[in-house]
Short mmCIF file of C-alpha atoms in Angstrom, two decimals:
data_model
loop_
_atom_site.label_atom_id
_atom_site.label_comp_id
_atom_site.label_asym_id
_atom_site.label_seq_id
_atom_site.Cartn_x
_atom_site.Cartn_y
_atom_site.Cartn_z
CA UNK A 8 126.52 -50.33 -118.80
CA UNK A 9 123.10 -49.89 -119.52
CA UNK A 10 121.17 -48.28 -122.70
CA UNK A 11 119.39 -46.02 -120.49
CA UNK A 12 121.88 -43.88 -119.40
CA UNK A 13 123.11 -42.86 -122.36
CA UNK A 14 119.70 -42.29 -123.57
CA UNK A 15 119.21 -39.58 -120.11
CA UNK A 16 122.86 -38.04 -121.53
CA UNK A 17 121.31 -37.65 -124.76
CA UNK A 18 118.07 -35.83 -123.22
CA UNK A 19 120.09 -33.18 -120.85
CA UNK A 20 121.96 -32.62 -123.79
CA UNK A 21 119.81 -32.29 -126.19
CA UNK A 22 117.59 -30.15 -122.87
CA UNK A 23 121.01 -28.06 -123.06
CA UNK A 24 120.63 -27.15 -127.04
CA UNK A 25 117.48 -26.45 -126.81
CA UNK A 26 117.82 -23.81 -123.90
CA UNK A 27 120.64 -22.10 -125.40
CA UNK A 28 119.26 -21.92 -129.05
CA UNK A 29 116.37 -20.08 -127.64
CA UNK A 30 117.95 -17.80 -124.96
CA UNK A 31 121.16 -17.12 -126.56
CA UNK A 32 121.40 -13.85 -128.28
CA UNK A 33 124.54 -13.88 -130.17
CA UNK A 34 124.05 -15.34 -133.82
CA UNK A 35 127.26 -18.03 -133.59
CA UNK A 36 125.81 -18.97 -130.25
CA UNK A 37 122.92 -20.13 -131.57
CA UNK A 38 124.44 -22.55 -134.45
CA UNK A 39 126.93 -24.07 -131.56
CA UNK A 40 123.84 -25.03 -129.71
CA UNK A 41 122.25 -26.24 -132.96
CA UNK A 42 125.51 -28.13 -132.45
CA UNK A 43 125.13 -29.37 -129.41
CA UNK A 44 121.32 -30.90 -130.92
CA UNK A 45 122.67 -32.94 -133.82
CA UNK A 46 125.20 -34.47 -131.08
CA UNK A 47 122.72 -35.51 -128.66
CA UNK A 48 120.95 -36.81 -131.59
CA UNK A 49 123.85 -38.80 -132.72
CA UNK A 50 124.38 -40.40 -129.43
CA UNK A 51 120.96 -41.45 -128.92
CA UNK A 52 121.70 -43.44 -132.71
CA UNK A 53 124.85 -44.87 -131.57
CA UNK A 54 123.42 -46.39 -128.21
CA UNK A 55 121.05 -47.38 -130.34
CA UNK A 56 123.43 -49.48 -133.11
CA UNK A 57 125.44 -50.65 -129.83
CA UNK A 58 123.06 -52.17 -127.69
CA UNK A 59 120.04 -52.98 -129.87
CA UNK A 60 122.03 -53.81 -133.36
CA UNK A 61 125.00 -54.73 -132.35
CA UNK A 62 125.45 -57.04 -135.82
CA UNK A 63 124.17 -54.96 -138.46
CA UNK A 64 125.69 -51.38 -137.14
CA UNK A 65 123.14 -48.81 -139.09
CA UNK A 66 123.11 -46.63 -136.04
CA UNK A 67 126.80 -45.78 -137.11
CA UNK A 68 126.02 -45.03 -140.90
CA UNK A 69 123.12 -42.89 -139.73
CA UNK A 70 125.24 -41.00 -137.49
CA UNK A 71 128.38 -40.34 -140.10
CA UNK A 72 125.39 -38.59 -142.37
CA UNK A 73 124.42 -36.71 -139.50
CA UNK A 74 127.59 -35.54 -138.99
CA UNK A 75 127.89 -34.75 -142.68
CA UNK A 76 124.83 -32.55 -142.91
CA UNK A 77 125.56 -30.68 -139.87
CA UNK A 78 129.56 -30.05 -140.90
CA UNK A 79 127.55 -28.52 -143.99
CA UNK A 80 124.75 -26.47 -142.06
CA UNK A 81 127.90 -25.53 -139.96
CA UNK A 82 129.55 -23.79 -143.33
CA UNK A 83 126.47 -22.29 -144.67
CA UNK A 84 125.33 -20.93 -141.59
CA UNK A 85 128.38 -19.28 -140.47
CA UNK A 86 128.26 -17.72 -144.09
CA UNK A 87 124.55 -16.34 -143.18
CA UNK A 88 125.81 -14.87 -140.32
CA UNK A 89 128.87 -13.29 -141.85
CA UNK A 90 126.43 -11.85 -144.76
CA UNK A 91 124.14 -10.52 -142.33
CA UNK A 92 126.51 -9.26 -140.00
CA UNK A 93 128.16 -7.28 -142.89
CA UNK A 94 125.03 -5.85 -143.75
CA UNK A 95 123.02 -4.69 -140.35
CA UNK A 96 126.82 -4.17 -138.48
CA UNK A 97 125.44 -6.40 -135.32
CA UNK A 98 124.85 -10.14 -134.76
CA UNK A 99 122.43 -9.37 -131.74
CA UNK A 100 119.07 -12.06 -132.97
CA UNK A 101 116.66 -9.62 -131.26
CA UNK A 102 117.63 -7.31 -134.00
CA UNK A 103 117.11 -9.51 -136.93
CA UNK A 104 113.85 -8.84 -138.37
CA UNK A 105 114.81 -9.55 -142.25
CA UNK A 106 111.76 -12.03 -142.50
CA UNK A 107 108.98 -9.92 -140.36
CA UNK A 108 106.59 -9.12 -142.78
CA UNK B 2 136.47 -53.49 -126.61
CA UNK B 3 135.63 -55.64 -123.72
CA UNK B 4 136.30 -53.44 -120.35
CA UNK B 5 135.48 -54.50 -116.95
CA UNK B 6 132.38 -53.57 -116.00
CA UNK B 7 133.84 -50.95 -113.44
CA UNK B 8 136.32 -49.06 -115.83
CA UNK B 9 133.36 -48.59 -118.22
CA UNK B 10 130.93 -46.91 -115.27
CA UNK B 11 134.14 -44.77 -114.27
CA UNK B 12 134.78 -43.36 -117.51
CA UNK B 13 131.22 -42.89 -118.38
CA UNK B 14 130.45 -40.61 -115.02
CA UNK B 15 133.86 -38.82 -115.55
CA UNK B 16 132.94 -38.57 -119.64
CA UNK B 17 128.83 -37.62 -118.64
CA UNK B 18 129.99 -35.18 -115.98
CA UNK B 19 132.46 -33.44 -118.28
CA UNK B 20 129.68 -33.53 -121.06
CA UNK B 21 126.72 -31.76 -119.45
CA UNK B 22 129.39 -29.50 -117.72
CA UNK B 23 130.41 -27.94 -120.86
CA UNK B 24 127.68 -27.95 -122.35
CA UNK B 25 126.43 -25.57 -120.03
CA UNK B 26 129.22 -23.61 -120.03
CA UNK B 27 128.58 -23.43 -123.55
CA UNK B 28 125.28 -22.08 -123.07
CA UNK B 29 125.77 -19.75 -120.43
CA UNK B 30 129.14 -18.26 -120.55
CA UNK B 31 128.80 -14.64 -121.60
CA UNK B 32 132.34 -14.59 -123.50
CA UNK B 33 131.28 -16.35 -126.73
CA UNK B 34 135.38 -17.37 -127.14
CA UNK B 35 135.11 -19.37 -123.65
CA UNK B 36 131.70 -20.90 -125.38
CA UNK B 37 133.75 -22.21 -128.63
CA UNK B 38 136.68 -23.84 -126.82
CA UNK B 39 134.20 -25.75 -124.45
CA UNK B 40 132.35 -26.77 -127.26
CA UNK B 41 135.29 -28.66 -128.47
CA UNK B 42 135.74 -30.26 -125.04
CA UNK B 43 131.83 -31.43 -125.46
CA UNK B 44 132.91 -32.88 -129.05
CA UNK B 45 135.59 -34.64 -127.47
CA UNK B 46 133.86 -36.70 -124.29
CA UNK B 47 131.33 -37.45 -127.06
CA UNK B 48 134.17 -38.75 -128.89
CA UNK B 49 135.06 -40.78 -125.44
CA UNK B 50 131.32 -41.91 -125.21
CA UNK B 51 131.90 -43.30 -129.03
CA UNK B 52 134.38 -45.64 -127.91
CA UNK B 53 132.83 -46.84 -124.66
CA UNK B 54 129.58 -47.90 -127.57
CA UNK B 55 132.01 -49.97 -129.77
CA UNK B 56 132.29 -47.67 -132.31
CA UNK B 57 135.91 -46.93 -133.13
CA UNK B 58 135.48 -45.20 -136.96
CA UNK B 59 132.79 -42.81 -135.30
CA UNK B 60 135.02 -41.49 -132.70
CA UNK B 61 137.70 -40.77 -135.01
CA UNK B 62 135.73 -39.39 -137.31
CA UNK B 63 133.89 -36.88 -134.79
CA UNK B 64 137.37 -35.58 -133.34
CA UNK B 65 138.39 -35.38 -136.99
CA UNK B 66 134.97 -33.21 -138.50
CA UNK B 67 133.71 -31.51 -135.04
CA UNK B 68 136.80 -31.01 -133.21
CA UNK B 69 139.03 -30.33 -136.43
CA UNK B 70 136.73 -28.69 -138.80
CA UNK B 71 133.75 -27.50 -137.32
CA UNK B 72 135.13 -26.06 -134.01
CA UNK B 73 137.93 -24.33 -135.72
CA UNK B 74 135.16 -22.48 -138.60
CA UNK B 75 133.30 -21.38 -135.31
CA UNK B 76 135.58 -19.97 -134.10
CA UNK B 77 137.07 -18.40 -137.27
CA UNK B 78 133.44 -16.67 -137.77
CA UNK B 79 133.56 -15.33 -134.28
CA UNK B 80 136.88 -14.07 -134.79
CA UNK B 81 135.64 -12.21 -138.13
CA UNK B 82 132.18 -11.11 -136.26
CA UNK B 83 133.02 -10.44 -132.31
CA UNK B 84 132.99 -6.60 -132.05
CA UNK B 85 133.23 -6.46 -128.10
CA UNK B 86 129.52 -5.10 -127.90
CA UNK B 87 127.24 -5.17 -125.19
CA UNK B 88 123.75 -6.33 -126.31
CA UNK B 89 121.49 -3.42 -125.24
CA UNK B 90 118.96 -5.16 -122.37
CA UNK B 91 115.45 -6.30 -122.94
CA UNK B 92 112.95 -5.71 -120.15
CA UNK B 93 111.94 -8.87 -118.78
CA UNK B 94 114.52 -10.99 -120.20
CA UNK B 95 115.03 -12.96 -117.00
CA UNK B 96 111.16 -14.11 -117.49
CA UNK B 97 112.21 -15.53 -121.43
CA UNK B 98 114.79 -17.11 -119.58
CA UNK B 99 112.99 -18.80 -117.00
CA UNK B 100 110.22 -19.96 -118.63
CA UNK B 101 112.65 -21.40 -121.48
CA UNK B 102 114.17 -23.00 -118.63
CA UNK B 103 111.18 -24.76 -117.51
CA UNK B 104 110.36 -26.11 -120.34
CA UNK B 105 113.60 -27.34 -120.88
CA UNK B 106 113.30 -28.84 -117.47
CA UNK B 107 109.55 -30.14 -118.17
CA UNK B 108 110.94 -31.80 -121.67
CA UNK B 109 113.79 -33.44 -119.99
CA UNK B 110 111.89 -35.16 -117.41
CA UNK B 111 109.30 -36.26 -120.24
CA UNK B 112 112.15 -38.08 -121.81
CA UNK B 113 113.33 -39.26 -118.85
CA UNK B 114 110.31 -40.65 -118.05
CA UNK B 115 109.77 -42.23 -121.35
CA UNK B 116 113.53 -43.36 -121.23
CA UNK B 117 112.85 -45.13 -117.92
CA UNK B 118 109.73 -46.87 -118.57
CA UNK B 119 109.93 -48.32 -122.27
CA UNK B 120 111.03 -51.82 -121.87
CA UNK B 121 114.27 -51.53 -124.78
CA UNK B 122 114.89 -54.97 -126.64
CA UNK B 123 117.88 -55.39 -125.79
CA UNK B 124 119.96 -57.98 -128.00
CA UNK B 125 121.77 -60.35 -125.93
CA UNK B 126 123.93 -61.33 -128.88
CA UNK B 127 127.39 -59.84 -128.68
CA UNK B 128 128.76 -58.34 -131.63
CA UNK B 129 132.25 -60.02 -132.88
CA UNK B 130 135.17 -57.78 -131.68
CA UNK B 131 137.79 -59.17 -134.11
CA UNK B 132 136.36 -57.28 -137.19
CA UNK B 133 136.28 -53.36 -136.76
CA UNK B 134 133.23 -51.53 -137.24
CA UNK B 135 134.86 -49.62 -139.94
CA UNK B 136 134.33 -52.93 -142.86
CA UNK B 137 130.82 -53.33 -141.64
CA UNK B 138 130.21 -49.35 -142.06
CA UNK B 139 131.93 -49.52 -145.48
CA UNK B 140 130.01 -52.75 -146.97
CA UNK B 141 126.35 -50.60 -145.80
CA UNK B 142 128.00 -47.40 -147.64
CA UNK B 143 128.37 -49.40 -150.58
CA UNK B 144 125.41 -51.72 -150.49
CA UNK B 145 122.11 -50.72 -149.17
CA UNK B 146 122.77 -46.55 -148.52
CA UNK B 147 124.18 -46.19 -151.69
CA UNK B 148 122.17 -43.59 -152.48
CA UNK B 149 122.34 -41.35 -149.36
CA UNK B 150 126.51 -41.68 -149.72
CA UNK B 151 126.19 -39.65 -152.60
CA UNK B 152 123.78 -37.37 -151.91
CA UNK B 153 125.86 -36.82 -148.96
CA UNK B 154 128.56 -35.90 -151.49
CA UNK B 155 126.62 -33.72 -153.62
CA UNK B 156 125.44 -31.95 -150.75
CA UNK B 157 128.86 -31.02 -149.01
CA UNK B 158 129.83 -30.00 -153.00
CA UNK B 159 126.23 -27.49 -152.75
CA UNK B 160 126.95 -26.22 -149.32
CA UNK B 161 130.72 -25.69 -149.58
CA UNK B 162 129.87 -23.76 -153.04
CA UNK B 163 127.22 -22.03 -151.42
CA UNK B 164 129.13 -20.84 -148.72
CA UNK B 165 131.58 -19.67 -150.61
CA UNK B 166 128.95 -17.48 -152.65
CA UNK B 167 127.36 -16.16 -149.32
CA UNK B 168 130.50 -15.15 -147.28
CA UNK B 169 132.94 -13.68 -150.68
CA UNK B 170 132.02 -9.69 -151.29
CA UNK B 171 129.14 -8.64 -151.86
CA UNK B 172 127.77 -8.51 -155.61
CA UNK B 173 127.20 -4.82 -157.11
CA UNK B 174 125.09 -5.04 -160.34
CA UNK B 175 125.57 -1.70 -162.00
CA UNK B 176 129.55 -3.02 -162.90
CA UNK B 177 128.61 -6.51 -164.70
CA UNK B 178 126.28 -4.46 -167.88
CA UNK B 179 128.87 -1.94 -168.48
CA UNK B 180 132.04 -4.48 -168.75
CA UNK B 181 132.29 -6.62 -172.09
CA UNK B 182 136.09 -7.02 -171.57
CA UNK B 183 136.04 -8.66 -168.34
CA UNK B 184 133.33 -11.11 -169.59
CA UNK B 185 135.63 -12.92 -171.29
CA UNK B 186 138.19 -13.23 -168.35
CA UNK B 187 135.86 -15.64 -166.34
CA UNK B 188 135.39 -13.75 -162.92
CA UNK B 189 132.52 -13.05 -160.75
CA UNK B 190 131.88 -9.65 -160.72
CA UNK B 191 132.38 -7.98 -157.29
CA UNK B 192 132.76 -4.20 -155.81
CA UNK B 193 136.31 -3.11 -156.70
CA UNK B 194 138.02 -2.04 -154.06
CA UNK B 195 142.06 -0.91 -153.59
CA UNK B 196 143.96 -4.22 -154.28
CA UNK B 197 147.84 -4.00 -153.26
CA UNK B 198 149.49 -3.95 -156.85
CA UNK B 199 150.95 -7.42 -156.57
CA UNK B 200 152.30 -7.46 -160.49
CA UNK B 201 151.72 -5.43 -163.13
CA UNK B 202 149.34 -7.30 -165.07
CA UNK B 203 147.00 -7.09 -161.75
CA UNK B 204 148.01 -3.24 -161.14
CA UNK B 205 146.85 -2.62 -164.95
CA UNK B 206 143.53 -4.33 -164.10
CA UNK B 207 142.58 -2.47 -161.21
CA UNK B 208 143.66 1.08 -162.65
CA UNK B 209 141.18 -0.01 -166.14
CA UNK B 210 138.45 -1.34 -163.46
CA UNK B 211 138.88 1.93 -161.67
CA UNK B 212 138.50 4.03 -164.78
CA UNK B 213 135.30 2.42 -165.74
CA UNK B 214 134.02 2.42 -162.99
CA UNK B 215 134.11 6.28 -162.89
#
């Protein structure tokens, strides 16, 4: 096994997040892709920890606080969309424009 | 974990091609519920790829968060938010689409190219298999990241509070200057709305809340 291919993994997938997050229209869609980043993200840091640190493991630590932040942008975001989607009745993002000047 | 060389490149391919295919599916399924459950199958061969990189805690961790927590909340919100409607086209939506595409393309094979050429130290020392990787992630929790462990804490405190606050119902001001009584029953004021009489003390509370509220 060799570092490199889970470094390619990590790219399609994180190629994968990035398509969706911008294409998707559907408001949930968009945080599972957001999803789908922090994961590719986390296994670039654990081939990291494996095969260049494989004594000192920080790759690993790095990755459970990833994990932690995005379980919480998970919660809050889902909230967002629940607020919003109680307020404008849709959850289509072309219809957003809250923030447009 | 010390796997013949073989076994490893076997599960990886079955692992990478389950991966990337449900990712996509994830992406480009138009039934969002199809979307969730396949994100849990993505969570999961991650989980697999864990364990093929040594790290046991990890895995068990991201089945535990992702599969269990996360996955499940996704697909609670899309329970409380699908509504079975059909987005209303946008002209040229097919050009978005391919052009996001490209450069989702162009930015893979940039990586892949910098993937491919960067000569990667890597340490010929292998690790010690006898001690888990849980002891060694535990003595840098409580050593040298001391301080992100609990901010990590605080935060999940700020965003479960916070999420609480965003998705309860929504606040309506006019009620909170006209009630002194309720102030000193600590509740957060909220738009009253027909509560099932569950008791009488409640059924008395929503009749007075009613009253002033006329």
């Amino acid at each position: 096994m060799q570092l490199q291919y889970f470094l390619l993994l990590a790219a399609a997938l994180f190629c994968i997040g990035i398509y969706g997050l911008i294409t998707s229209r559907n408001a949930v869609r968009v945080l599972m892709s957001i999803e789908l980043l922090l994961n590719a993200v986390n296994l670039n840091l654990m081939g990291f920890s494996n095969f260049l640190d494989p004594q000192a493991i920080k790759g690993q630590v790095f990755t459970v606080f990833v994990i932690t932040v995005a379980a919480a942008e998970a919660a809050v975001g889902l909230a967002i969309v629940l607020a919003i989607y109680r307020n404008r009745d849709t959850v289509d993002m072309e219809q957003f424009n809250l923030l447009k000047w | 974990m010390d796997l013949a060389q073989g076994v490893q490149i076997v599960s990886f391919a079955i692992l990478s091609v389950m991966m990337i295919g449900a990712a996509l599916g994830v992406v480009l399924f138009s039934n969002i519920v199809y979307s969730a459950f396949l994100l849990g199958g993505v969570f999961i061969s991650i989980a697999g790829m864990y364990i093929l990189l040594n790290a046991d805690f990890v895995a068990a961790a991201q089945v535990l968060i992702y599969v269990g927590a996360v996955n499940v909340l996704i697909l609670f919100a899309i329970m409380l938010v699908n509504k079975r409607q059909d987005f209303t086209p946008l002209k040229s939506a097919w050009l978005r689409q391919g052009a996001t595409a490209l450069v989702c393309a162009g930015l893979f094979v940039l990586l892949g190219t910098m993937v491919l050429a960067t000569p990667w130290a890597i340490s010929t020392e292998v690790a010690t298999t006898s001690e888990s990787s849980i002891m060694r992630i535990g003595q840098h929790f409580f050593s040298d990241f001391l301080l992100p462990f609990e901010l990590a804490s605080v935060l999940l405190l700020i965003a479960m509070v916070g999420a609480i606050v965003l998705a309860r119902r929504e606040f309506l001001p006019e009620i909170t200057e006209s009630t002194s009584v309720q102030q000193q029953v600590l509740t957060l004021p909220e738009r009253p709305r027909e509560l099932v009489p569950a008791g009488s003390d409640s059924s008395t509370l929503t009749s007075d809340r009613g009253a002033q509220n006329k």
